[in-house]
Amino acid sequence: MPATNGRSPVMADVARIAGVSHQTVSRVLNGHPNVKAETRTRVEMAIDELGYRRNSSARALVTRRTSVIGVVAFDPTLYGPASTLGGIERAARAAGYFLSVVTLQTVTREAVREAMDYLAQQSVEGYIVIAPLRTVVDGLVDLPYGRPVVAVEGGQAPDLPVVCVDQPGGAYLATRHLLELGHRTVHHVAGPHDWLESEGRVAGWRRALEEAGAPVHEPLSGDWRPREGYELGRRLAEDREVTSVFVANDQMALGVLRALGETGVRVPQEVSVVGFDDVPEAEFFTPPLTTVAQDFSEVGQRSIALLLSLLEESDSPGTAPKRDVVPARLITRQSTATPSTR
Amino acid sequence: MPATNGRSPVMADVARIAGVSHQTVSRVLNGHPNVKAETRTRVEMAIDELGYRRNSSARALVTRRTSVIGVVAFDPTLYGPASTLGGIERAARAAGYFLSVVTLQTVTREAVREAMDYLAQQSVEGYIVIAPLRTVVDGLVDLPYGRPVVAVEGGQAPDLPVVCVDQPGGAYLATRHLLELGHRTVHHVAGPHDWLESEGRVAGWRRALEEAGAPVHEPLSGDWRPREGYELGRRLAEDREVTSVFVANDQMALGVLRALGETGVRVPQEVSVVGFDDVPEAEFFTPPLTTVAQDFSEVGQRSIALLLSLLEESDSPGTAPKRDVVPARLITRQSTATPSTR
DNA sequence: GACAACATTGTTAGCGCTAACAGAGCCGGC
DNA sequence: GCCGGCTCTGTTAGCGCTAACAATGTTGTC
């Protein structure tokens, strides 16, 4: 490393080699227009020669911008959150932002606050919180950070900028599909209470049934995991009234399929099953699962877009919180059919 | 916000309120021992009163430590990488580090370099690269960053600090299990060429067969996804010689199960199947899948531990790159049995 | 009581960068 | 020729923090 005596080069080193002031180097790096072309190339050559890289801390200190967005996420081994995170990350990078991610083990209000405090240490410019629970969303209003917050999957939260998938719409599609196949009604295996996605899916399912004048049975409730899907599936298998089930996610639907298969109930001949999420495996379940697809990566992109727009207008507040809803779509496979006798 | 005139408080504001110098505030924040207890509480009260938070950029500028670790990851919608990432993140946070994650769409050498360049902009202190491909690992030696790099799942890479799961060991366990059940030999559906995990699993499978003197059939090769598992499964179903299959991951194993089921081959009575990963769904496949579990979160923790040890000794280099191998273990379920006739 | 040793606090000088201003050189118009 | 207005470059002053040193007071020891 020439002429920097061991330490990593700074702007002054580049300036010396290029025969200019350090400020001119800064201008070149920031794409300032008023730099003579010849000077610019000389500076660029010096930068290459030294392998110089601008010190981000010094820059952040003086510009008061860290270019870091804080993300609070839940269990990213689940397909949905992981995909959303991926979409967020790509969009952030495209906009020149860095992502600092904290994932939570428990989804309490305190855990979210703690995560955001941790991110605040890093002076993030804004937050994206994947907030699928009502308690979490409620804890997100009136935060003491003075920085914009976007809630992903924040449901109907009125006082918060939110990006979410149209859960009721997706559930409505799934339920309509089963009713149109000729099922008298549709049973529902819901997600956990307090989850906004559960609530939205229940709402859409209920609306479809009520519109059709179909009887509404109280939904069973699971924890998203295949195991509970399996256990609830055993209960559904025993009930000869059940001819179709709308399950709130694909993993539980897998458990339901397994339970039905074990007890000798044929899918879709005797019972139809619809899931939600369209995980890559869904196509290869036994039988391939009809389900509702969500465009997670679109959700991620819109979250970043919304946060960036909030960052821009943070000097002139007053605009009402925005809501961005991404539609869901039905994927028809072989786990649904017109009912025959059981 | 009292006495800071609108702007967010700085150390000098705290100092003024507490009636001390800003350096004493700094000492309190850094837990310096020589501060009188009474002074300390006065400073802490002033901090609380103002809601003061230390400016991380200024701190990083002067200490030359950003406390950020850069992570390059692949497709985190896959269970393994996502779990590893979770383990890394928890361990990093416990050690007071922040994580900056870049996920890659394509796994070329260039893409990895690009991601690392991006992270270098942020002055990360070290890198963790989830590097399951040979090309990626090869591109990781002699990097121009002058910062430590840990490769996760970097296989046998000799010149690089590596943390990985004992892939050959896990594959050996799976294959032995099938041989001990009485299968004459074990067929293998491998992962993609060039993936180190594929290679390791092939090696362990081959060693078990050779030790037992069993015939070694050329492995089929898939892309980890259920779809190719399904297609390769169709081919295996046609071959009446096949009585047992060791599939390189659970997702492909799902496809194989589906293919066998569709063609009327009973599992495990006619063909036994073993997977790899122990995804949460594996227990609910049809039939529940015997598979090899990897402790991903342990891998994540050890990666951080290794990186931190490299950071500490970065002033005194000379120690050889370390290798940390996490054992795998067999989970026996209902997809394997003693072979009967086909 | 003098002195060393320690505990506690303050003062000063940067870390590497950008913003603001200043200044030099050059052009055209009157 | 002079002046306003360009383009280009340099000088200076911080951003908010920590490290190093200096300067107190406070003990204990002989």
XYZ file of C-alpha atoms (C1' of nucleotides) in Angstrom:
744
model
C 0.000 0.000 0.000
C 1.933 3.018 -1.211
C 2.480 6.149 0.776
C 0.093 5.459 3.618
C 2.599 3.901 5.939
C 0.617 0.810 6.830
C -2.664 2.377 7.905
C -5.592 2.265 5.550
C -5.784 5.261 3.244
C -7.899 8.306 3.983
C -9.140 11.089 1.809
C -6.065 13.200 2.461
C -3.857 10.426 1.064
C -5.844 10.355 -2.131
C -5.691 14.144 -2.295
C -1.933 14.184 -1.917
C -1.405 11.639 -4.692
C -3.813 13.363 -7.036
C -2.338 16.746 -6.207
C -5.632 18.273 -5.085
C -7.310 19.156 -1.798
C -9.249 16.533 0.137
C -12.392 18.487 -0.569
C -11.999 17.920 -4.290
C -11.740 14.197 -3.591
C -14.955 14.451 -1.634
C -16.582 16.234 -4.559
C -15.532 13.508 -6.965
C -16.906 10.812 -4.671
C -20.195 12.617 -4.258
C -20.594 13.254 -7.964
C -20.490 17.009 -7.602
C -20.877 18.602 -11.051
C -18.252 21.319 -10.862
C -15.095 19.253 -11.164
C -12.921 19.434 -14.257
C -12.928 16.140 -16.150
C -9.157 15.897 -16.022
C -9.081 16.462 -12.246
C -11.791 13.879 -11.815
C -9.836 11.192 -13.621
C -6.680 12.041 -11.686
C -8.577 11.611 -8.428
C -10.159 8.396 -9.591
C -6.769 7.006 -10.504
C -5.421 7.877 -7.085
C -8.418 6.158 -5.487
C -7.764 3.010 -7.485
C -4.068 3.119 -6.763
C -4.605 3.250 -3.021
C -7.661 1.044 -2.922
C -9.300 3.850 -1.015
C -12.740 3.408 0.528
C -14.637 6.201 2.157
C -15.056 5.861 5.920
C -18.750 5.361 6.477
C -18.690 6.394 10.125
C -17.124 9.760 9.420
C -19.566 10.320 6.616
C -22.533 9.316 8.757
C -21.332 11.569 11.547
C -21.308 14.680 9.448
C -24.301 13.961 7.201
C -26.423 12.618 10.064
C -27.501 9.763 7.822
C -26.484 6.186 8.501
C -28.249 4.607 5.513
C -29.292 1.752 7.772
C -32.844 0.492 8.086
C -33.751 -1.588 11.111
C -35.907 -4.651 10.613
C -37.662 -6.555 13.358
C -38.717 -10.002 12.157
C -40.323 -13.139 13.528
C -39.336 -16.724 13.033
C -37.697 -16.498 9.631
C -37.684 -20.260 9.230
C -41.328 -19.861 8.253
C -41.704 -19.455 4.542
C -43.741 -16.253 4.595
C -41.581 -14.122 6.868
C -38.417 -15.367 5.180
C -39.702 -14.427 1.741
C -40.857 -11.033 2.938
C -37.461 -10.407 4.471
C -35.838 -11.306 1.183
C -37.998 -8.833 -0.690
C -37.241 -6.111 1.839
C -33.557 -6.766 1.598
C -33.390 -6.625 -2.190
C -35.403 -3.413 -2.321
C -33.288 -1.820 0.406
C -30.059 -2.645 -1.337
C -31.375 -1.326 -4.636
C -32.062 1.976 -2.863
C -28.580 2.068 -1.342
C -29.655 1.207 2.179
C -28.245 -1.351 4.549
C -30.375 -3.635 6.630
C -29.903 -4.458 10.261
C -32.113 -7.348 11.240
C -33.220 -8.525 14.650
C -35.293 -11.686 14.833
C -37.462 -12.399 17.803
C -37.992 -15.636 19.674
C -41.040 -14.419 21.515
C -43.601 -12.063 20.060
C -44.442 -9.881 23.011
C -44.688 -6.147 23.030
C -41.642 -5.955 25.297
C -39.527 -8.083 22.983
C -40.355 -5.753 20.107
C -39.459 -2.699 22.129
C -36.221 -4.312 23.189
C -35.335 -5.137 19.598
C -36.080 -1.602 18.505
C -33.987 -0.212 21.339
C -31.158 -2.390 20.200
C -31.509 -1.101 16.653
C -31.708 2.475 17.930
C -28.175 2.071 19.277
C -27.118 1.772 15.691
C -28.930 4.985 14.726
C -31.130 3.363 12.113
C -33.007 5.853 9.977
C -36.289 3.985 10.081
C -37.899 0.722 11.084
C -39.741 -2.049 9.353
C -41.522 -4.274 11.821
C -43.047 -7.509 10.697
C -45.963 -7.236 13.046
C -48.445 -10.020 12.569
C -49.877 -9.764 16.079
C -52.334 -7.287 17.427
C -50.324 -6.719 20.603
C -47.271 -5.883 18.560
C -49.090 -3.427 16.328
C -50.668 -1.755 19.318
C -47.244 -1.331 20.876
C -46.038 0.420 17.753
C -47.961 3.649 18.030
C -46.334 6.526 19.905
C -42.841 5.128 19.891
C -40.177 7.346 21.426
C -37.716 7.083 18.568
C -38.796 9.936 16.345
C -38.174 7.796 13.286
C -40.647 6.387 10.811
C -41.987 2.876 11.333
C -43.684 0.688 8.746
C -45.675 -2.303 9.953
C -45.753 -5.301 7.636
C -48.856 -7.452 7.964
C -50.165 -4.923 10.431
C -53.748 -5.599 9.423
C -56.182 -2.770 9.951
C -53.958 -0.673 12.226
C -55.380 2.789 11.715
C -52.584 5.028 12.984
C -49.649 3.355 11.357
C -48.204 3.065 7.864
C -48.924 -0.524 6.878
C -48.144 -2.881 4.015
C -50.022 -6.141 3.979
C -51.474 -8.912 1.870
C -55.222 -8.919 1.398
C -55.838 -11.760 3.837
C -59.629 -11.543 3.877
C -59.619 -11.406 0.088
C -57.497 -14.535 -0.176
C -59.623 -16.393 2.341
C -62.732 -15.310 0.497
C -61.344 -16.745 -2.747
C -60.530 -20.053 -1.095
C -63.933 -20.378 0.530
C -65.844 -19.347 -2.599
C -63.891 -21.948 -4.541
C -65.056 -24.710 -2.191
C -68.648 -23.481 -2.154
C -68.718 -23.313 -5.938
C -67.542 -26.911 -6.099
C -70.782 -27.762 -4.313
C -69.796 -28.044 -0.657
C -72.652 -27.157 1.640
C -70.306 -25.316 3.950
C -66.586 -24.999 4.683
C -64.882 -25.763 7.984
C -61.937 -23.635 9.008
C -58.688 -24.409 10.810
C -57.539 -20.953 11.852
C -54.184 -19.659 13.006
C -53.533 -18.585 16.583
C -55.739 -15.977 18.229
C -54.217 -12.521 18.250
C -52.497 -13.041 14.911
C -53.793 -10.507 12.424
C -53.375 -12.953 9.580
C -55.619 -15.401 11.424
C -58.220 -12.747 12.003
C -58.152 -11.579 8.395
C -58.506 -15.100 7.069
C -61.337 -15.880 9.439
C -63.083 -12.700 8.328
C -62.828 -13.527 4.626
C -63.965 -17.108 5.192
C -66.923 -15.946 7.273
C -67.965 -13.343 4.723
C -67.992 -15.917 1.913
C -70.127 -18.301 3.973
C -72.553 -15.600 5.046
C -72.947 -14.288 1.525
C -73.783 -17.813 0.400
C -76.108 -18.400 3.344
C -74.011 -21.388 4.397
C -73.875 -22.530 8.025
C -70.873 -21.146 9.927
C -69.161 -23.629 12.254
C -66.874 -22.278 14.924
C -63.298 -22.418 13.564
C -60.688 -24.625 15.213
C -57.471 -22.841 16.070
C -53.886 -24.052 15.681
C -50.364 -22.646 16.042
C -49.353 -22.670 12.344
C -47.202 -25.782 12.845
C -47.878 -29.108 11.120
C -48.295 -30.917 14.427
C -51.403 -29.032 15.456
C -52.753 -29.300 11.946
C -52.421 -33.017 12.400
C -54.205 -33.069 15.724
C -57.050 -30.854 14.545
C -57.184 -32.954 11.394
C -57.863 -36.037 13.532
C -60.846 -34.284 15.040
C -62.154 -33.224 11.647
C -61.738 -36.765 10.357
C -64.121 -38.053 12.984
C -66.867 -35.617 12.030
C -68.820 -37.091 9.110
C -70.405 -33.700 8.444
C -67.089 -32.270 7.287
C -66.617 -32.290 3.525
C -64.249 -29.366 3.091
C -61.651 -27.567 5.167
C -59.989 -24.231 4.629
C -56.743 -24.345 6.608
C -55.084 -21.047 7.493
C -51.613 -22.074 6.277
C -49.932 -24.778 4.253
C -47.947 -26.280 7.100
C -51.061 -26.993 9.132
C -52.762 -28.167 5.945
C -49.994 -30.739 5.635
C -50.831 -32.008 9.097
C -54.513 -32.128 8.207
C -53.779 -34.101 5.038
C -51.704 -36.540 7.050
C -54.457 -36.982 9.652
C -57.101 -37.548 6.995
C -54.865 -40.001 5.158
C -54.126 -41.973 8.322
C -57.780 -42.333 9.193
C -58.656 -43.501 5.703
C -60.460 -40.372 4.590
C -59.746 -39.775 0.914
C -58.736 -36.307 -0.272
C -60.325 -34.816 -2.335
C -63.015 -37.468 -2.909
C -64.412 -37.353 0.609
C -62.909 -34.152 1.994
C -61.473 -31.154 0.145
C -58.629 -29.175 1.688
C -57.332 -25.673 0.857
C -54.233 -24.123 2.393
C -52.718 -20.647 2.464
C -49.216 -19.416 1.486
C -48.284 -21.614 -1.472
C -45.006 -22.851 -0.047
C -42.807 -24.560 -2.660
C -43.599 -27.957 -1.149
C -47.374 -27.518 -1.453
C -47.355 -28.789 -5.003
C -45.893 -32.077 -3.801
C -48.104 -32.838 -0.862
C -50.342 -35.902 -1.033
C -52.409 -34.803 -2.875
C -50.983 -31.565 -4.317
C -52.528 -28.770 -2.308
C -54.942 -26.126 -3.549
C -53.849 -22.994 -1.761
C -53.701 -19.193 -1.754
C -50.494 -17.547 -2.950
C -49.170 -14.328 -1.458
C -46.616 -12.204 -3.252
C -44.190 -11.821 -0.379
C -41.471 -10.206 -2.353
C -43.915 -7.543 -3.540
C -44.781 -6.909 0.091
C -41.115 -6.443 0.896
C -40.600 -4.015 -1.942
C -43.608 -1.943 -1.076
C -42.535 -1.791 2.561
C -39.217 -0.259 1.610
C -40.897 2.093 -0.845
C -43.282 3.271 1.851
C -40.542 3.714 4.417
C -38.407 5.694 1.999
C -41.276 7.985 1.184
C -41.788 8.562 4.903
C -38.104 9.342 5.322
C -38.260 11.907 2.564
C -41.215 13.748 3.925
C -40.105 13.497 7.551
C -39.322 17.232 7.500
C -42.890 18.080 6.491
C -45.122 15.823 8.570
C -48.862 15.941 8.348
C -49.701 13.357 5.735
C -51.906 10.610 7.067
C -50.433 7.114 7.522
C -50.667 5.089 4.343
C -51.948 1.598 3.776
C -50.751 -0.585 0.946
C -52.621 -3.806 0.254
C -51.205 -6.542 -1.982
C -53.767 -8.911 -3.510
C -53.688 -12.685 -2.996
C -54.567 -15.320 -5.597
C -55.954 -18.835 -5.579
C -53.837 -21.730 -6.902
C -56.043 -24.687 -7.774
C -54.479 -28.152 -7.456
C -55.770 -31.598 -6.603
C -56.831 -31.386 -2.981
C -60.237 -29.934 -3.859
C -63.151 -31.497 -5.731
C -66.912 -31.713 -5.839
C -67.993 -33.663 -2.747
C -69.261 -37.201 -2.969
C -70.681 -39.148 -0.039
C -68.574 -39.912 3.015
C -37.040 17.777 25.335
C -35.527 20.087 27.914
C -32.591 22.335 27.263
C -31.529 20.939 23.919
C -33.456 23.372 21.814
C -35.118 20.890 19.491
C -32.091 18.919 18.347
C -31.471 15.514 19.851
C -29.257 15.627 22.915
C -25.520 15.069 22.789
C -23.023 14.203 25.454
C -22.373 17.855 26.250
C -26.060 18.351 27.072
C -25.968 15.493 29.534
C -22.769 16.868 31.012
C -24.258 20.312 31.504
C -27.327 18.948 33.285
C -25.311 16.623 35.482
C -22.794 19.356 36.216
C -19.787 17.390 34.965
C -17.588 17.354 31.896
C -18.578 15.411 28.808
C -15.675 13.080 29.414
C -17.177 11.977 32.697
C -20.379 11.178 30.864
C -18.336 9.104 28.450
C -16.744 7.296 31.395
C -20.113 6.458 32.873
C -21.373 5.126 29.556
C -18.285 3.006 29.057
C -18.382 1.596 32.570
C -15.058 3.099 33.530
C -14.277 2.128 37.147
C -12.996 5.421 38.497
C -16.209 7.376 38.728
C -17.699 8.272 42.084
C -20.992 6.491 42.707
C -22.808 9.743 43.332
C -21.490 11.294 40.119
C -22.486 8.189 38.234
C -26.074 8.366 39.412
C -26.271 12.074 38.649
C -25.092 11.393 35.109
C -27.497 8.483 34.721
C -30.371 10.654 35.839
C -29.417 13.313 33.320
C -29.275 10.645 30.607
C -32.754 9.446 31.506
C -34.095 12.959 31.697
C -32.920 13.804 28.211
C -33.494 10.389 26.718
C -29.913 10.601 25.562
C -28.471 7.974 23.243
C -24.843 7.824 22.279
C -24.139 8.595 18.628
C -22.850 5.370 17.139
C -21.176 7.017 14.148
C -19.074 9.325 16.263
C -18.142 6.460 18.490
C -17.260 4.219 15.564
C -15.198 6.996 14.017
C -12.946 7.395 16.986
C -12.758 3.791 18.148
C -12.395 2.409 14.619
C -14.903 -0.271 15.497
C -18.334 -0.396 13.881
C -19.588 -3.479 15.754
C -21.149 -4.650 12.514
C -20.633 -8.099 11.048
C -21.416 -8.642 7.398
C -23.269 -11.788 6.404
C -23.612 -13.117 2.885
C -26.405 -15.671 2.664
C -28.174 -17.757 0.045
C -31.831 -18.370 -0.431
C -33.035 -17.927 3.125
C -36.417 -19.398 2.309
C -34.698 -22.765 2.579
C -34.943 -24.180 6.059
C -31.238 -24.787 6.602
C -29.845 -21.399 5.646
C -32.673 -19.627 7.472
C -31.991 -21.529 10.677
C -28.275 -20.925 10.412
C -28.901 -17.244 9.903
C -31.080 -17.211 13.005
C -28.337 -18.817 15.062
C -25.774 -16.351 13.756
C -28.015 -13.437 14.551
C -28.741 -14.482 18.117
C -25.085 -15.135 18.854
C -24.047 -11.833 17.312
C -26.551 -9.874 19.335
C -25.504 -11.622 22.522
C -21.957 -10.468 21.806
C -23.084 -6.883 21.167
C -22.638 -6.985 17.419
C -25.002 -5.897 14.690
C -25.625 -7.894 11.578
C -25.789 -6.580 8.068
C -27.161 -9.238 5.761
C -27.003 -9.507 1.999
C -28.820 -12.396 0.385
C -27.875 -13.596 -3.054
C -30.079 -14.644 -5.919
C -27.287 -16.285 -7.859
C -24.408 -18.115 -6.278
C -21.525 -17.096 -8.487
C -18.146 -15.961 -7.371
C -18.847 -12.497 -8.765
C -22.103 -12.150 -6.866
C -20.310 -12.979 -3.622
C -17.605 -10.436 -4.315
C -20.201 -7.832 -5.138
C -22.066 -8.528 -1.909
C -18.865 -8.273 0.089
C -17.970 -5.011 -1.625
C -21.339 -3.678 -0.678
C -20.802 -4.678 2.931
C -17.315 -3.167 2.877
C -18.921 0.231 2.253
C -20.394 -0.126 5.684
C -16.997 -0.888 7.244
C -18.014 -4.246 8.645
C -15.474 -5.710 11.034
C -15.657 -9.215 9.631
C -17.598 -11.457 7.298
C -19.583 -14.619 7.597
C -20.237 -16.174 4.221
C -22.641 -19.043 3.903
C -20.633 -20.729 1.218
C -22.063 -24.076 0.261
C -20.496 -24.083 -3.203
C -16.974 -24.900 -4.170
C -16.705 -21.915 -6.495
C -17.734 -19.593 -3.700
C -15.265 -21.006 -1.230
C -12.475 -20.818 -3.793
C -13.291 -17.161 -4.360
C -12.926 -16.496 -0.668
C -9.184 -16.928 -0.283
C -7.010 -13.854 -0.746
C -9.738 -11.292 -0.445
C -8.637 -7.669 -0.557
C -10.525 -6.558 2.506
C -8.030 -7.225 5.257
C -10.818 -8.431 7.492
C -11.493 -11.918 8.797
C -13.872 -14.175 6.892
C -15.584 -17.279 8.212
C -17.081 -19.709 5.726
C -20.151 -21.605 6.862
C -20.588 -24.987 5.242
C -17.299 -24.438 3.508
C -16.542 -28.142 3.484
C -12.878 -29.082 3.370
C -11.571 -25.650 2.415
C -8.021 -25.795 3.725
C -7.010 -22.142 3.828
C -10.095 -20.698 5.415
C -11.699 -20.673 8.837
C -14.728 -22.911 8.450
C -17.712 -23.998 10.495
C -19.753 -26.847 9.085
C -21.963 -29.802 9.851
C -20.409 -33.208 9.508
C -22.114 -34.003 6.210
C -20.227 -37.238 5.470
C -20.884 -38.408 9.011
C -24.611 -37.776 8.692
C -24.793 -39.494 5.330
C -22.848 -42.415 6.725
C -25.364 -42.790 9.563
C -28.284 -42.742 7.140
C -26.736 -45.296 4.820
C -25.628 -47.615 7.643
C -29.150 -47.466 9.029
C -30.575 -48.748 5.735
C -27.918 -51.425 5.339
C -28.502 -52.642 8.880
C -32.196 -52.975 8.125
C -31.157 -55.545 5.537
C -31.086 -53.583 2.265
C -28.585 -55.036 -0.173
C -27.554 -51.572 -1.240
C -28.761 -47.957 -1.034
C -29.495 -45.678 -3.958
C -28.731 -41.995 -3.625
C -30.454 -38.864 -4.855
C -27.741 -36.262 -4.494
C -27.855 -32.480 -4.450
C -26.464 -30.355 -7.263
C -22.879 -30.774 -8.416
C -20.542 -28.178 -7.011
C -22.421 -27.953 -3.721
C -20.164 -28.971 -0.882
C -23.055 -30.418 1.040
C -23.835 -32.688 -1.918
C -20.252 -33.812 -2.134
C -19.984 -34.492 1.574
C -23.184 -36.508 1.612
C -22.136 -38.504 -1.432
C -18.797 -39.234 0.254
C -20.390 -40.504 3.464
C -22.908 -42.610 1.564
C -20.159 -44.108 -0.606
C -17.966 -44.895 2.380
C -20.770 -46.752 4.145
C -21.486 -48.840 1.037
C -17.842 -49.612 0.397
C -17.245 -50.627 3.989
C -20.165 -53.026 3.731
C -19.055 -54.306 0.332
C -22.387 -53.226 -1.155
C -22.717 -52.332 -4.845
C -22.445 -48.600 -5.529
C -24.902 -47.259 -8.117
C -24.176 -43.903 -9.688
C -26.159 -41.270 -7.719
C -28.890 -39.264 -9.403
C -28.571 -35.533 -8.970
C -31.294 -32.951 -8.241
C -31.536 -29.258 -7.408
C -32.752 -29.568 -3.780
C -36.316 -28.677 -4.804
C -39.270 -31.026 -4.410
C -40.006 -30.976 -8.125
C -36.781 -32.690 -9.129
C -37.135 -35.098 -6.243
C -40.453 -36.009 -7.783
C -39.023 -36.524 -11.244
C -36.072 -38.572 -10.038
C -38.493 -40.481 -7.818
C -40.469 -41.485 -10.909
C -37.307 -42.983 -12.377
C -36.483 -44.847 -9.172
C -40.034 -46.182 -8.999
C -39.573 -47.888 -12.335
C -36.429 -49.711 -11.239
C -37.452 -52.883 -9.405
C -33.936 -53.262 -8.052
C -34.372 -50.205 -5.856
C -35.354 -51.028 -2.282
C -33.922 -48.028 -0.466
C -33.073 -44.435 -1.268
C -30.996 -41.932 0.638
C -32.129 -38.489 -0.547
C -29.787 -35.566 0.029
C -32.463 -33.290 1.542
C -35.986 -33.453 2.902
C -37.585 -31.348 0.198
C -36.436 -33.684 -2.550
C -37.351 -36.621 -0.338
C -40.885 -35.222 -0.295
C -40.911 -35.313 -4.079
C -39.590 -38.876 -4.072
C -42.285 -39.959 -1.606
C -44.905 -38.379 -3.813
C -43.558 -40.123 -6.925
C -43.444 -43.497 -5.207
C -46.934 -43.016 -3.826
C -48.343 -42.075 -7.219
C -46.856 -45.126 -8.905
C -48.212 -47.452 -6.227
C -44.909 -48.251 -4.583
C -45.464 -48.584 -0.853
C -43.104 -46.821 1.579
C -41.529 -48.347 3.630
C -42.772 -51.841 2.765
C -41.339 -51.874 -0.750
C -38.921 -48.952 -0.701
C -37.315 -47.198 2.268
C -36.521 -43.495 2.068
C -34.208 -41.365 4.213
C -33.892 -37.587 3.924
C -31.530 -34.970 5.292
C -32.211 -31.768 7.310
C -35.136 -32.716 9.550
C -37.352 -29.842 8.510
C -40.333 -29.372 10.833
C -42.631 -30.790 8.172
C -40.670 -34.057 7.821
C -42.517 -35.636 10.712
C -45.787 -35.152 8.841
C -44.880 -36.424 5.433
C -46.603 -39.552 4.155
C -45.109 -41.577 5.762
C -43.214 -39.615 8.428
C -39.676 -39.302 7.149
C -36.571 -40.840 8.653
C -33.932 -38.169 8.217
C -30.684 -36.662 9.444
C -30.905 -33.639 11.733
C -28.389 -30.817 11.664
C -28.039 -28.413 14.543
C -28.183 -25.218 12.511
C -28.362 -22.892 15.423
C -25.225 -24.453 16.870
C -23.529 -23.808 13.530
C -24.572 -20.171 13.716
C -23.259 -19.755 17.216
C -19.938 -21.356 16.461
C -19.537 -19.185 13.371
C -19.840 -16.052 15.449
C -17.557 -17.459 18.123
C -14.928 -18.265 15.508
C -15.202 -14.860 13.865
C -14.905 -13.069 17.182
C -11.797 -15.039 18.076
C -10.307 -14.063 14.717
C -11.142 -10.427 15.369
C -9.400 -10.539 18.712
C -6.207 -12.026 17.455
C -6.166 -9.962 14.272
C -3.253 -7.954 15.681
C -1.183 -11.105 16.141
C -1.763 -13.199 13.018
C -0.057 -16.483 12.451
C -2.488 -19.003 13.856
C -3.670 -21.484 11.267
C -7.266 -21.269 10.037
C -9.582 -23.220 12.257
C -12.199 -25.775 11.370
C -15.197 -26.434 13.540
C -17.330 -29.472 12.749
C -20.796 -29.935 14.221
C -22.053 -33.539 14.356
C -25.278 -34.681 12.672
C -27.703 -37.234 14.063
C -30.165 -39.730 12.622
C -33.885 -39.366 13.352
C -35.682 -42.640 12.768
C -39.334 -42.431 11.695
C -41.601 -44.539 9.530
C -40.183 -44.239 6.036
C -37.612 -46.973 6.608
C -38.073 -50.697 7.214
C -36.618 -54.094 6.482
C -37.209 -54.751 2.765
C -39.816 -57.213 1.609
C -40.294 -58.197 -2.018
C -41.270 -55.643 -4.636
C 3.878 16.700 58.236
C 5.835 15.375 53.816
C 5.460 12.459 50.182
C 3.946 8.789 47.220
C 0.117 6.476 45.420
C -4.282 6.438 44.138
C -9.054 8.019 42.873
C -11.590 11.283 40.497
C -12.374 14.846 37.256
C -11.280 18.194 33.534
C -8.827 19.844 29.211
C -7.217 19.139 24.820
C -6.606 17.070 20.444
C -7.958 14.563 17.077
C -10.878 10.386 14.284
C -12.252 11.301 8.605
C -15.504 13.378 6.544
C -18.828 17.279 4.440
C -20.805 22.089 4.373
C -20.042 26.713 3.924
C -17.523 30.108 2.488
C -13.661 32.249 0.049
C -10.893 32.947 -3.745
C -8.885 32.469 -8.306
C -9.471 32.428 -13.094
C -12.247 33.234 -17.105
C -16.042 34.911 -19.965
C -19.155 38.373 -22.034
C -21.483 42.871 -22.014
C -21.510 47.593 -21.484
C -11.493 48.589 -18.713
C -14.661 47.194 -15.267
C -18.028 44.390 -13.348
C -21.299 40.679 -12.641
C -21.592 36.017 -13.110
C -19.931 31.825 -14.170
C -16.597 27.401 -13.179
C -13.414 25.321 -10.538
C -10.629 24.604 -6.316
C -8.943 25.472 -1.622
C -9.487 26.745 3.408
C -11.788 26.445 7.547
C -14.829 24.781 10.949
C -17.163 21.581 12.860
C -20.159 16.634 13.389
C -20.015 13.845 18.624
C -17.237 11.051 20.501
C -12.847 8.775 23.003
C -7.792 8.671 24.289
C -4.159 10.827 26.388
C -2.662 13.732 29.451
C -3.059 17.135 33.170
C -4.816 18.609 37.381
C -6.993 18.217 41.255
C -8.346 16.075 45.836
C -7.733 12.090 49.155
C -5.673 8.690 51.240
C -2.049 6.076 53.654
C 2.716 5.586 55.270
C 6.657 6.625 57.546
